[in-house]
Amino acid sequence: MMERPHVNFEVWPEAMELGEMFAAEGFELALVGGPVRDLLLHRRSHDLDFCTSARPEQFEPILRKFGRDGFWDMGRKFGTLGAMRRRADGTEVQVEVTTYRTDAYNPDSRKPEVAYGDTLEGDLSRRDFTVNAMALRVPELEFVDPFGGANDLAKGVLRTPVDPRQSFDDDPLRMMRAVRFVAQLGFSIEPETAEAMYDMTDRIRIVSAERVRDELVKTLLSDRPRAGIEALVESGLADIVFPEIPALELQIDEHHRHKDVFEHTMIVLDRAVALETDDDGPVPRPDLTLRLAALMHDIGKPKTRRFEAGGKVSFHHHDVVGAKLTRKRLRALHFDHHLVEDVSELVNLHLRFHGYVDEPWTDSAVRRYVKDAGHLYERLNRLTRADATTQNRRKAMVFASAMDEMEDRVRELKKKEDFDAIRPDINGNEIMDLLGLEPGPMIGKAYRHMLDYRLDNGPVDHDVAVAELKRWYSEQDQ
């Protein structure tokens, strides 16, 4: 028999206190799941999950007394009640307590039909992975590990407590959770479990888009998003939930023919993560918008690939096509509208800077770049830098130097004018008065022209702007 790893618990005082309160009423209480796993990993958490032999109506008075700073019962129908307590140092600890459960699943839904169980071991058997199927009875501090979770934790392996096919058939979202734990914990998926995932990917179709999205977000915001995305693709789940990503595997990148676009995308994702800033910087880590843009910046390449003379491959307008595909996929996953638009715009603009490397822009072109990027300017520059993955050191230095130069110019120009406040020298009402027109499409065209004129020339005298407006209008078809 494999020796059980040494366990040295330094348990939250709130957990011990709550355990004593339950024991005084004759009920069992055990810390379960993530908090136990994190104790073994020497990580701390402010959110504590427990399970108990008591029914909700029995332990509600205990939890209300414990949670002097908050109580909630949204999960009552699942046997779960929660409470919050604020410590003397101002930090909060949240606890959720659930009655021992034995779940029965409808094959057409991942939502369990809740049935209360009688034992802690039975409750642990219904959990997703062995590393989350460990418990610590409180206040006696008895470690309960019926499925070898501590050993799997030590080996960095994800394995289901019961047969993986049964587990994933019961709740297909567990397959997405496996991918997420690869990213969050740096673990690998045990071969039999991985095989079951590969064979059962179609079951993920019964899971709501919101649930899939939430797991994807947690994966991308982890310390190892690349590992999570690679696991998503290797498992076959990406073919269903994010098909644009595995579609990159067979597309040869025109700049790096020795590796496919998927590999390039993974490198860009790693580089984008490395370019995030601390909390005081312009792109505090982890930044979901930047990471999604890095992941999706080249998804337009499969649809735009063309084989040219001489064996060359082109992907003309893959930025524009990719932006449309990005918008469609993120909407299908029910992402927030503003996030969808921001990520799509980053994909649309990700090639914009490349012309600067060959021929530095005029000040007007720099203004236009900043104006078009808007609040995405800092993210766009980081995405552009991350996308420059050439192995040619001279080309890499030239590109980096050009980006540095452009950013320096922007800083200097911003000292002279507020880019965010750039408007035409003549507003819409003046345009209507000067041209003698009512509101309509022509006013919009005139306004856009005057904005372009402002970006190209900087601020000008009012008379100069009026003359330009009249000159432009005289050339329009009336």
Short mmCIF file of C-alpha atoms in Angstrom, two decimals:
data_model
loop_
_atom_site.label_atom_id
_atom_site.label_comp_id
_atom_site.label_asym_id
_atom_site.label_seq_id
_atom_site.Cartn_x
_atom_site.Cartn_y
_atom_site.Cartn_z
CA MET A 1 0.00 0.00 0.00
CA MET A 2 1.26 3.48 -0.89
CA GLU A 3 2.14 5.49 2.18
CA ARG A 4 -0.18 8.41 2.84
CA PRO A 5 1.58 11.77 2.54
CA HIS A 6 2.27 13.61 5.75
CA VAL A 7 -0.51 16.11 6.41
CA ASN A 8 0.20 19.16 8.52
CA PHE A 9 -3.00 21.14 8.91
CA GLU A 10 -3.13 24.70 10.13
CA VAL A 11 -6.87 25.11 10.07
CA TRP A 12 -8.88 28.31 10.01
CA PRO A 13 -10.10 29.20 13.52
CA GLU A 14 -13.55 29.87 12.04
CA ALA A 15 -13.69 26.27 10.80
CA MET A 16 -12.83 24.95 14.25
CA GLU A 17 -15.39 27.20 15.91
CA LEU A 18 -18.14 26.17 13.50
CA GLY A 19 -17.24 22.50 13.99
CA GLU A 20 -17.62 22.88 17.75
CA MET A 21 -21.00 24.56 17.30
CA PHE A 22 -22.27 21.68 15.12
CA ALA A 23 -20.82 19.03 17.49
CA ALA A 24 -22.59 20.66 20.43
CA GLU A 25 -25.89 19.98 18.63
CA GLY A 26 -24.91 16.40 17.77
CA PHE A 27 -24.17 16.97 14.07
CA GLU A 28 -21.16 16.01 11.96
CA LEU A 29 -19.32 18.75 10.05
CA ALA A 30 -16.42 18.44 7.61
CA LEU A 31 -14.41 20.88 5.57
CA VAL A 32 -14.49 19.60 1.97
CA GLY A 33 -13.28 20.17 -1.57
CA GLY A 34 -11.12 23.10 -2.59
CA PRO A 35 -10.23 24.37 0.90
CA VAL A 36 -8.84 20.95 1.88
CA ARG A 37 -6.94 20.69 -1.39
CA ASP A 38 -5.55 24.17 -0.85
CA LEU A 39 -4.46 23.32 2.69
CA LEU A 40 -2.34 20.51 1.29
CA LEU A 41 -0.93 22.89 -1.33
CA HIS A 42 -0.18 25.46 1.40
CA ARG A 43 -2.58 27.94 -0.15
CA ARG A 44 -5.06 29.98 1.81
CA SER A 45 -8.68 30.70 1.03
CA HIS A 46 -11.31 32.97 2.53
CA ASP A 47 -14.18 30.84 1.20
CA LEU A 48 -14.80 27.63 3.14
CA ASP A 49 -17.05 24.78 2.00
CA PHE A 50 -18.46 22.27 4.48
CA CYS A 51 -20.82 19.33 4.41
CA THR A 52 -22.85 18.02 7.32
CA SER A 53 -25.13 15.26 8.51
CA ALA A 54 -27.71 17.91 9.50
CA ARG A 55 -30.59 19.03 7.28
CA PRO A 56 -30.83 22.73 6.37
CA GLU A 57 -33.67 23.41 8.77
CA GLN A 58 -31.58 21.84 11.55
CA PHE A 59 -28.34 23.78 10.97
CA GLU A 60 -29.85 27.11 9.90
CA PRO A 61 -29.97 28.46 13.51
CA ILE A 62 -26.30 27.51 13.98
CA LEU A 63 -25.23 29.23 10.78
CA ARG A 64 -27.26 32.36 11.51
CA LYS A 65 -25.58 32.63 14.90
CA PHE A 66 -22.12 32.08 13.39
CA GLY A 67 -22.61 34.45 10.45
CA ARG A 68 -23.11 37.63 12.39
CA ASP A 69 -22.17 39.73 9.32
CA GLY A 70 -24.27 37.95 6.71
CA PHE A 71 -26.49 34.97 5.91
CA TRP A 72 -27.96 33.66 2.63
CA ASP A 73 -30.11 30.75 1.56
CA MET A 74 -30.23 30.91 -2.26
CA GLY A 75 -29.06 27.29 -2.40
CA ARG A 76 -31.65 25.99 0.05
CA LYS A 77 -33.29 23.71 -2.52
CA PHE A 78 -29.89 22.04 -2.96
CA GLY A 79 -29.37 21.73 0.78
CA THR A 80 -26.94 24.67 0.96
CA LEU A 81 -26.91 27.69 3.28
CA GLY A 82 -24.19 30.33 3.59
CA ALA A 83 -22.86 32.88 6.04
CA MET A 84 -20.18 35.52 6.30
CA ARG A 85 -18.09 36.86 9.12
CA ARG A 86 -15.76 39.85 9.11
CA ARG A 87 -12.48 39.44 10.99
CA ALA A 88 -10.88 42.06 13.19
CA ASP A 89 -8.39 42.91 10.42
CA GLY A 90 -11.25 43.69 8.02
CA THR A 91 -10.95 40.55 5.90
CA GLU A 92 -14.02 38.42 5.32
CA VAL A 93 -14.49 34.69 5.55
CA GLN A 94 -17.46 33.13 3.77
CA VAL A 95 -18.74 29.67 4.58
CA GLU A 96 -21.23 27.46 2.80
CA VAL A 97 -22.64 24.34 4.45
CA THR A 98 -24.41 21.59 2.51
CA THR A 99 -26.20 18.51 3.75
CA TYR A 100 -24.59 15.21 2.70
CA ARG A 101 -25.92 14.48 -0.77
CA THR A 102 -26.44 11.64 -3.20
CA ASP A 103 -27.24 13.07 -6.62
CA ALA A 104 -29.27 11.43 -9.37
CA TYR A 105 -28.92 12.92 -12.85
CA ASN A 106 -31.37 13.14 -15.72
CA PRO A 107 -29.37 12.11 -18.84
CA ASP A 108 -30.76 15.12 -20.74
CA SER A 109 -29.67 17.63 -18.12
CA ARG A 110 -26.59 18.29 -15.96
CA LYS A 111 -28.77 19.55 -13.10
CA PRO A 112 -28.92 16.92 -10.36
CA GLU A 113 -32.07 15.74 -8.66
CA VAL A 114 -30.97 16.31 -5.08
CA ALA A 115 -31.35 13.51 -2.57
CA TYR A 116 -29.84 13.75 0.90
CA GLY A 117 -27.21 11.20 1.81
CA ASP A 118 -26.22 9.68 5.12
CA THR A 119 -22.41 9.57 5.08
CA LEU A 120 -19.45 11.80 4.38
CA GLU A 121 -17.84 9.11 2.21
CA GLY A 122 -20.96 8.86 0.07
CA ASP A 123 -20.98 12.62 -0.38
CA LEU A 124 -17.32 12.62 -1.44
CA SER A 125 -17.97 9.93 -4.05
CA ARG A 126 -20.17 12.32 -6.06
CA ARG A 127 -17.48 15.00 -6.42
CA ASP A 128 -15.66 15.79 -9.65
CA PHE A 129 -12.04 14.73 -8.98
CA THR A 130 -10.19 12.88 -6.23
CA VAL A 131 -8.20 16.01 -5.35
CA ASN A 132 -11.54 17.63 -4.52
CA ALA A 133 -12.92 14.53 -2.79
CA MET A 134 -10.95 14.90 0.44
CA ALA A 135 -12.39 16.13 3.72
CA LEU A 136 -11.33 17.22 7.18
CA ARG A 137 -13.75 16.53 10.00
CA VAL A 138 -13.94 19.42 12.44
CA PRO A 139 -13.33 20.00 15.25
CA GLU A 140 -11.61 16.61 15.62
CA LEU A 141 -9.30 17.17 12.58
CA GLU A 142 -9.78 13.69 11.14
CA PHE A 143 -8.52 13.57 7.54
CA VAL A 144 -10.85 11.61 5.24
CA ASP A 145 -9.49 10.53 1.84
CA PRO A 146 -11.36 7.47 0.53
CA PHE A 147 -10.26 7.86 -3.11
CA GLY A 148 -6.55 8.63 -2.80
CA GLY A 149 -6.85 12.33 -3.48
CA ALA A 150 -3.75 13.25 -1.48
CA ASN A 151 -1.60 10.90 -3.53
CA ASP A 152 -3.08 12.27 -6.78
CA LEU A 153 -2.42 15.77 -5.48
CA ALA A 154 1.21 14.90 -4.78
CA LYS A 155 1.55 13.47 -8.31
CA GLY A 156 -0.30 16.37 -9.93
CA VAL A 157 -2.95 14.14 -11.48
CA LEU A 158 -6.66 14.70 -12.13
CA ARG A 159 -8.74 11.54 -11.73
CA THR A 160 -12.42 11.01 -11.02
CA PRO A 161 -13.47 9.25 -7.77
CA VAL A 162 -15.74 6.87 -9.71
CA ASP A 163 -15.58 5.59 -13.27
CA PRO A 164 -14.89 8.68 -15.42
CA ARG A 165 -17.55 7.76 -17.96
CA GLN A 166 -20.18 7.64 -15.25
CA SER A 167 -18.89 10.89 -13.76
CA PHE A 168 -18.92 12.80 -17.06
CA ASP A 169 -22.21 11.27 -18.10
CA ASP A 170 -23.73 12.50 -14.83
CA ASP A 171 -22.29 16.00 -15.19
CA PRO A 172 -20.54 16.85 -18.49
CA LEU A 173 -19.38 20.21 -17.12
CA ARG A 174 -16.79 18.24 -15.15
CA MET A 175 -14.87 17.86 -18.42
CA MET A 176 -14.53 21.64 -18.66
CA ARG A 177 -13.54 21.73 -15.00
CA ALA A 178 -10.73 19.27 -15.76
CA VAL A 179 -9.40 21.68 -18.37
CA ARG A 180 -9.67 24.54 -15.89
CA PHE A 181 -7.73 22.65 -13.19
CA VAL A 182 -4.97 21.91 -15.70
CA ALA A 183 -4.61 25.68 -16.06
CA GLN A 184 -5.10 26.61 -12.41
CA LEU A 185 -3.13 23.84 -10.72
CA GLY A 186 -0.67 22.79 -13.41
CA PHE A 187 -1.94 19.20 -13.22
CA SER A 188 -2.21 16.57 -15.94
CA ILE A 189 -5.31 14.50 -16.68
CA GLU A 190 -4.97 10.80 -15.85
CA PRO A 191 -5.01 8.70 -19.09
CA GLU A 192 -8.29 6.82 -18.45
CA THR A 193 -9.97 10.08 -17.49
CA ALA A 194 -8.57 11.82 -20.58
CA GLU A 195 -9.78 8.97 -22.80
CA ALA A 196 -13.27 9.22 -21.35
CA MET A 197 -13.29 12.97 -22.01
CA TYR A 198 -12.24 12.44 -25.61
CA ASP A 199 -14.95 9.82 -26.16
CA MET A 200 -17.70 11.83 -24.46
CA THR A 201 -17.15 15.36 -25.73
CA ASP A 202 -20.58 15.39 -27.37
CA ARG A 203 -22.18 15.34 -23.89
CA ILE A 204 -21.01 18.93 -23.37
CA ARG A 205 -23.80 20.04 -25.71
CA ILE A 206 -26.37 19.74 -22.90
CA VAL A 207 -24.44 22.29 -20.80
CA SER A 208 -25.56 25.90 -21.06
CA ALA A 209 -23.37 28.42 -22.88
CA GLU A 210 -23.08 30.45 -19.67
CA ARG A 211 -21.60 27.50 -17.74
CA VAL A 212 -19.11 26.76 -20.52
CA ARG A 213 -18.20 30.44 -20.70
CA ASP A 214 -17.58 30.65 -16.95
CA GLU A 215 -15.17 27.70 -17.03
CA LEU A 216 -13.41 29.16 -20.06
CA VAL A 217 -13.01 32.50 -18.27
CA LYS A 218 -11.51 30.82 -15.20
CA THR A 219 -9.14 28.92 -17.48
CA LEU A 220 -8.00 32.06 -19.27
CA LEU A 221 -7.57 34.04 -16.05
CA SER A 222 -5.40 31.34 -14.48
CA ASP A 223 -1.62 31.35 -14.18
CA ARG A 224 -1.31 28.84 -17.07
CA PRO A 225 -3.96 29.72 -19.67
CA ARG A 226 -1.94 28.15 -22.48
CA ALA A 227 -1.92 24.76 -20.77
CA GLY A 228 -5.68 24.98 -20.32
CA ILE A 229 -6.36 25.86 -23.96
CA GLU A 230 -4.06 23.07 -25.13
CA ALA A 231 -5.96 20.62 -22.91
CA LEU A 232 -9.26 21.96 -24.29
CA VAL A 233 -8.07 21.22 -27.82
CA GLU A 234 -6.46 17.85 -27.02
CA SER A 235 -9.63 16.63 -25.31
CA GLY A 236 -11.76 17.43 -28.35
CA LEU A 237 -14.00 19.74 -26.29
CA ALA A 238 -12.81 22.77 -28.25
CA ASP A 239 -14.25 21.25 -31.44
CA ILE A 240 -17.68 21.82 -29.90
CA VAL A 241 -17.37 24.82 -27.59
CA PHE A 242 -14.70 26.86 -29.45
CA PRO A 243 -14.15 25.31 -32.91
CA GLU A 244 -12.23 28.30 -34.29
CA ILE A 245 -9.24 27.42 -32.07
CA PRO A 246 -8.54 23.81 -33.16
CA ALA A 247 -9.16 24.94 -36.75
CA LEU A 248 -5.84 26.81 -36.47
CA GLU A 249 -3.80 23.62 -36.07
CA LEU A 250 -3.53 22.85 -39.78
CA GLN A 251 -3.06 26.41 -40.99
CA ILE A 252 0.56 27.25 -41.77
CA ASP A 253 1.55 30.75 -40.71
CA GLU A 254 3.05 32.77 -43.56
CA HIS A 255 5.82 34.14 -41.35
CA HIS A 256 6.69 30.90 -39.52
CA ARG A 257 6.21 27.98 -41.88
CA HIS A 258 7.88 25.58 -39.47
CA LYS A 259 4.93 25.83 -37.07
CA ASP A 260 1.18 26.06 -37.48
CA VAL A 261 -1.00 28.99 -36.51
CA PHE A 262 -2.23 27.23 -33.36
CA GLU A 263 1.33 27.01 -32.02
CA HIS A 264 1.89 30.65 -32.96
CA THR A 265 -1.33 31.58 -31.14
CA MET A 266 -0.19 29.79 -27.98
CA ILE A 267 3.08 31.72 -28.07
CA VAL A 268 1.19 34.99 -28.54
CA LEU A 269 -1.04 34.12 -25.56
CA ASP A 270 2.02 33.47 -23.38
CA ARG A 271 3.65 36.71 -24.50
CA ALA A 272 0.48 38.74 -23.95
CA VAL A 273 0.20 37.41 -20.40
CA ALA A 274 3.82 38.38 -19.77
CA LEU A 275 3.10 41.94 -20.97
CA GLU A 276 0.31 42.53 -18.45
CA THR A 277 1.12 44.99 -15.69
CA ASP A 278 0.76 45.15 -11.94
CA ASP A 279 -2.27 46.82 -10.38
CA ASP A 280 -0.81 50.29 -10.89
CA GLY A 281 -0.14 49.77 -14.60
CA PRO A 282 -2.43 50.33 -17.61
CA VAL A 283 -3.28 46.62 -18.13
CA PRO A 284 -3.46 44.97 -14.67
CA ARG A 285 -3.12 41.19 -14.67
CA PRO A 286 -5.03 39.05 -15.32
CA ASP A 287 -6.74 40.87 -18.20
CA LEU A 288 -9.51 38.85 -19.85
CA THR A 289 -9.88 41.22 -22.81
CA LEU A 290 -6.21 41.00 -23.79
CA ARG A 291 -6.05 37.24 -23.27
CA LEU A 292 -9.15 36.61 -25.39
CA ALA A 293 -7.79 38.88 -28.12
CA ALA A 294 -4.47 37.01 -28.10
CA LEU A 295 -6.32 33.71 -28.35
CA MET A 296 -8.55 34.88 -31.21
CA HIS A 297 -6.39 37.32 -33.18
CA ASP A 298 -5.72 34.88 -36.04
CA ILE A 299 -8.98 32.92 -36.20
CA GLY A 300 -9.74 34.55 -39.54
CA LYS A 301 -6.80 32.76 -41.20
CA PRO A 302 -8.52 29.44 -42.05
CA LYS A 303 -11.22 31.25 -44.05
CA THR A 304 -8.77 33.57 -45.82
CA ARG A 305 -5.96 31.16 -46.69
CA ARG A 306 -4.87 31.34 -50.31
CA PHE A 307 -2.05 29.50 -52.07
CA GLU A 308 -0.06 31.94 -54.20
CA ALA A 309 2.47 31.48 -56.97
CA GLY A 310 5.85 30.21 -55.83
CA GLY A 311 4.40 28.20 -52.95
CA LYS A 312 3.55 31.22 -50.83
CA VAL A 313 0.49 31.28 -48.59
CA SER A 314 -1.51 34.44 -47.94
CA PHE A 315 -4.19 35.38 -45.43
CA HIS A 316 -5.41 38.70 -46.79
CA HIS A 317 -7.96 40.51 -44.61
CA HIS A 318 -7.82 37.84 -41.91
CA ASP A 319 -8.02 40.66 -39.37
CA VAL A 320 -11.42 41.83 -40.66
CA VAL A 321 -12.76 38.30 -41.07
CA GLY A 322 -11.37 37.33 -37.67
CA ALA A 323 -13.15 40.25 -36.00
CA LYS A 324 -16.49 39.05 -37.40
CA LEU A 325 -15.83 35.46 -36.29
CA THR A 326 -14.76 36.71 -32.85
CA ARG A 327 -17.97 38.66 -32.41
CA LYS A 328 -20.06 35.66 -33.46
CA ARG A 329 -18.29 33.18 -31.16
CA LEU A 330 -18.24 35.39 -28.08
CA ARG A 331 -21.90 36.21 -28.53
CA ALA A 332 -22.69 32.49 -28.80
CA LEU A 333 -20.90 32.02 -25.46
CA HIS A 334 -23.00 34.87 -23.97
CA PHE A 335 -20.11 37.15 -23.12
CA ASP A 336 -20.91 40.70 -22.04
CA HIS A 337 -21.63 43.03 -24.98
CA HIS A 338 -18.84 45.46 -24.13
CA LEU A 339 -16.28 42.67 -23.85
CA VAL A 340 -17.42 41.23 -27.19
CA GLU A 341 -16.97 44.58 -28.90
CA ASP A 342 -13.59 45.26 -27.28
CA VAL A 343 -12.09 41.88 -28.17
CA SER A 344 -13.48 42.04 -31.72
CA GLU A 345 -11.99 45.50 -32.22
CA LEU A 346 -8.57 44.36 -30.98
CA VAL A 347 -8.67 41.50 -33.50
CA ASN A 348 -9.70 43.97 -36.20
CA LEU A 349 -6.83 46.34 -35.37
CA HIS A 350 -4.05 43.87 -34.56
CA LEU A 351 -2.20 44.40 -37.88
CA ARG A 352 -2.62 48.17 -37.89
CA PHE A 353 0.85 49.02 -36.56
CA HIS A 354 2.83 46.91 -39.03
CA GLY A 355 2.98 49.69 -41.64
CA TYR A 356 4.88 51.87 -39.17
CA VAL A 357 7.86 49.50 -39.21
CA ASP A 358 8.45 50.07 -42.93
CA GLU A 359 7.79 53.82 -42.88
CA PRO A 360 7.24 55.83 -39.67
CA TRP A 361 3.91 57.62 -39.64
CA THR A 362 3.18 61.30 -39.74
CA ASP A 363 1.83 62.87 -36.56
CA SER A 364 -1.65 62.75 -38.11
CA ALA A 365 -1.36 58.99 -38.66
CA VAL A 366 -0.22 58.53 -35.05
CA ARG A 367 -3.20 60.57 -33.83
CA ARG A 368 -5.54 58.45 -35.94
CA TYR A 369 -4.07 55.21 -34.55
CA VAL A 370 -4.57 56.38 -30.97
CA LYS A 371 -8.03 57.76 -31.72
CA ASP A 372 -9.17 54.57 -33.43
CA ALA A 373 -7.79 52.39 -30.62
CA GLY A 374 -9.48 54.56 -28.00
CA HIS A 375 -9.56 52.94 -24.57
CA LEU A 376 -7.97 49.82 -26.09
CA TYR A 377 -4.71 51.60 -26.95
CA GLU A 378 -2.55 50.00 -24.23
CA ARG A 379 -4.00 46.56 -24.88
CA LEU A 380 -3.59 46.92 -28.65
CA ASN A 381 0.10 47.76 -28.28
CA ARG A 382 0.61 44.74 -26.05
CA LEU A 383 -1.24 42.46 -28.46
CA THR A 384 0.85 43.84 -31.34
CA ARG A 385 4.09 43.25 -29.44
CA ALA A 386 2.99 39.74 -28.46
CA ASP A 387 2.16 38.92 -32.08
CA ALA A 388 5.71 39.74 -33.26
CA THR A 389 7.09 36.23 -32.78
CA THR A 390 9.79 36.23 -35.46
CA GLN A 391 12.92 34.23 -34.65
CA ASN A 392 15.03 36.68 -36.67
CA ARG A 393 16.73 38.76 -34.00
CA ARG A 394 17.35 41.72 -36.28
CA LYS A 395 13.69 41.88 -37.36
CA ALA A 396 12.56 41.50 -33.74
CA MET A 397 14.79 44.39 -32.64
CA VAL A 398 13.62 46.61 -35.51
CA PHE A 399 9.96 45.91 -34.65
CA ALA A 400 10.42 46.52 -30.92
CA SER A 401 12.36 49.72 -31.61
CA ALA A 402 9.62 51.00 -33.93
CA MET A 403 6.95 50.32 -31.31
CA ASP A 404 9.04 52.07 -28.64
CA GLU A 405 9.46 55.07 -30.94
CA MET A 406 5.74 55.27 -31.71
CA GLU A 407 4.81 55.09 -28.02
CA ASP A 408 7.32 57.86 -27.25
CA ARG A 409 5.74 60.03 -29.95
CA VAL A 410 2.29 59.41 -28.52
CA ARG A 411 3.46 60.51 -25.09
CA GLU A 412 4.90 63.69 -26.55
CA LEU A 413 1.78 64.44 -28.60
CA LYS A 414 -0.42 63.87 -25.55
CA LYS A 415 1.50 66.58 -23.74
CA LYS A 416 0.21 69.02 -26.36
CA GLU A 417 -3.38 67.80 -26.69
CA ASP A 418 -5.90 65.44 -25.12
CA PHE A 419 -6.40 62.66 -27.66
CA ASP A 420 -9.55 61.46 -25.93
CA ALA A 421 -11.11 64.90 -26.39
CA ILE A 422 -10.25 65.36 -30.08
CA ARG A 423 -13.27 66.70 -31.94
CA PRO A 424 -13.67 68.55 -35.25
CA ASP A 425 -12.97 72.27 -35.05
CA ILE A 426 -16.61 72.78 -36.10
CA ASN A 427 -19.46 70.93 -34.35
CA GLY A 428 -22.57 69.44 -35.91
CA ASN A 429 -24.81 72.46 -35.30
CA GLU A 430 -22.28 74.80 -36.92
CA ILE A 431 -21.99 72.48 -39.90
CA MET A 432 -25.77 72.63 -40.43
CA ASP A 433 -25.81 76.44 -40.12
CA LEU A 434 -22.84 76.96 -42.43
CA LEU A 435 -24.16 74.62 -45.10
CA GLY A 436 -27.83 75.53 -44.65
CA LEU A 437 -28.82 71.88 -44.25
CA GLU A 438 -31.24 69.96 -42.04
CA PRO A 439 -30.06 66.92 -40.01
CA GLY A 440 -29.34 63.98 -42.32
CA PRO A 441 -26.64 61.73 -43.85
CA MET A 442 -24.76 64.67 -45.41
CA ILE A 443 -24.21 66.23 -41.98
CA GLY A 444 -22.73 62.95 -40.76
CA LYS A 445 -20.40 62.78 -43.78
CA ALA A 446 -19.34 66.39 -43.21
CA TYR A 447 -18.66 65.76 -39.53
CA ARG A 448 -16.51 62.69 -40.33
CA HIS A 449 -14.57 64.67 -42.91
CA MET A 450 -13.86 67.45 -40.45
CA LEU A 451 -12.76 64.92 -37.83
CA ASP A 452 -10.35 63.41 -40.35
CA TYR A 453 -9.12 66.91 -41.18
CA ARG A 454 -8.56 67.59 -37.48
CA LEU A 455 -6.62 64.36 -37.04
CA ASP A 456 -4.49 65.08 -40.09
CA ASN A 457 -3.72 68.71 -39.31
CA GLY A 458 -4.11 69.14 -35.58
CA PRO A 459 -6.08 72.12 -34.22
CA VAL A 460 -6.56 75.00 -36.71
CA ASP A 461 -8.15 78.46 -36.59
CA HIS A 462 -11.92 78.57 -36.91
CA ASP A 463 -11.75 80.43 -40.24
CA VAL A 464 -9.45 77.77 -41.69
CA ALA A 465 -11.85 75.03 -40.61
CA VAL A 466 -14.82 76.86 -42.15
CA ALA A 467 -12.96 77.26 -45.43
CA GLU A 468 -12.11 73.56 -45.48
CA LEU A 469 -15.73 72.59 -44.80
CA LYS A 470 -16.97 74.76 -47.67
CA ARG A 471 -14.25 73.47 -50.01
CA TRP A 472 -15.17 69.86 -49.23
CA TYR A 473 -18.90 70.51 -49.60
CA SER A 474 -18.44 72.15 -52.99
CA GLU A 475 -16.95 68.91 -54.29
CA GLN A 476 -19.83 66.71 -53.12
CA ASP A 477 -22.57 65.53 -55.44
CA GLN A 478 -25.65 67.53 -54.40
#
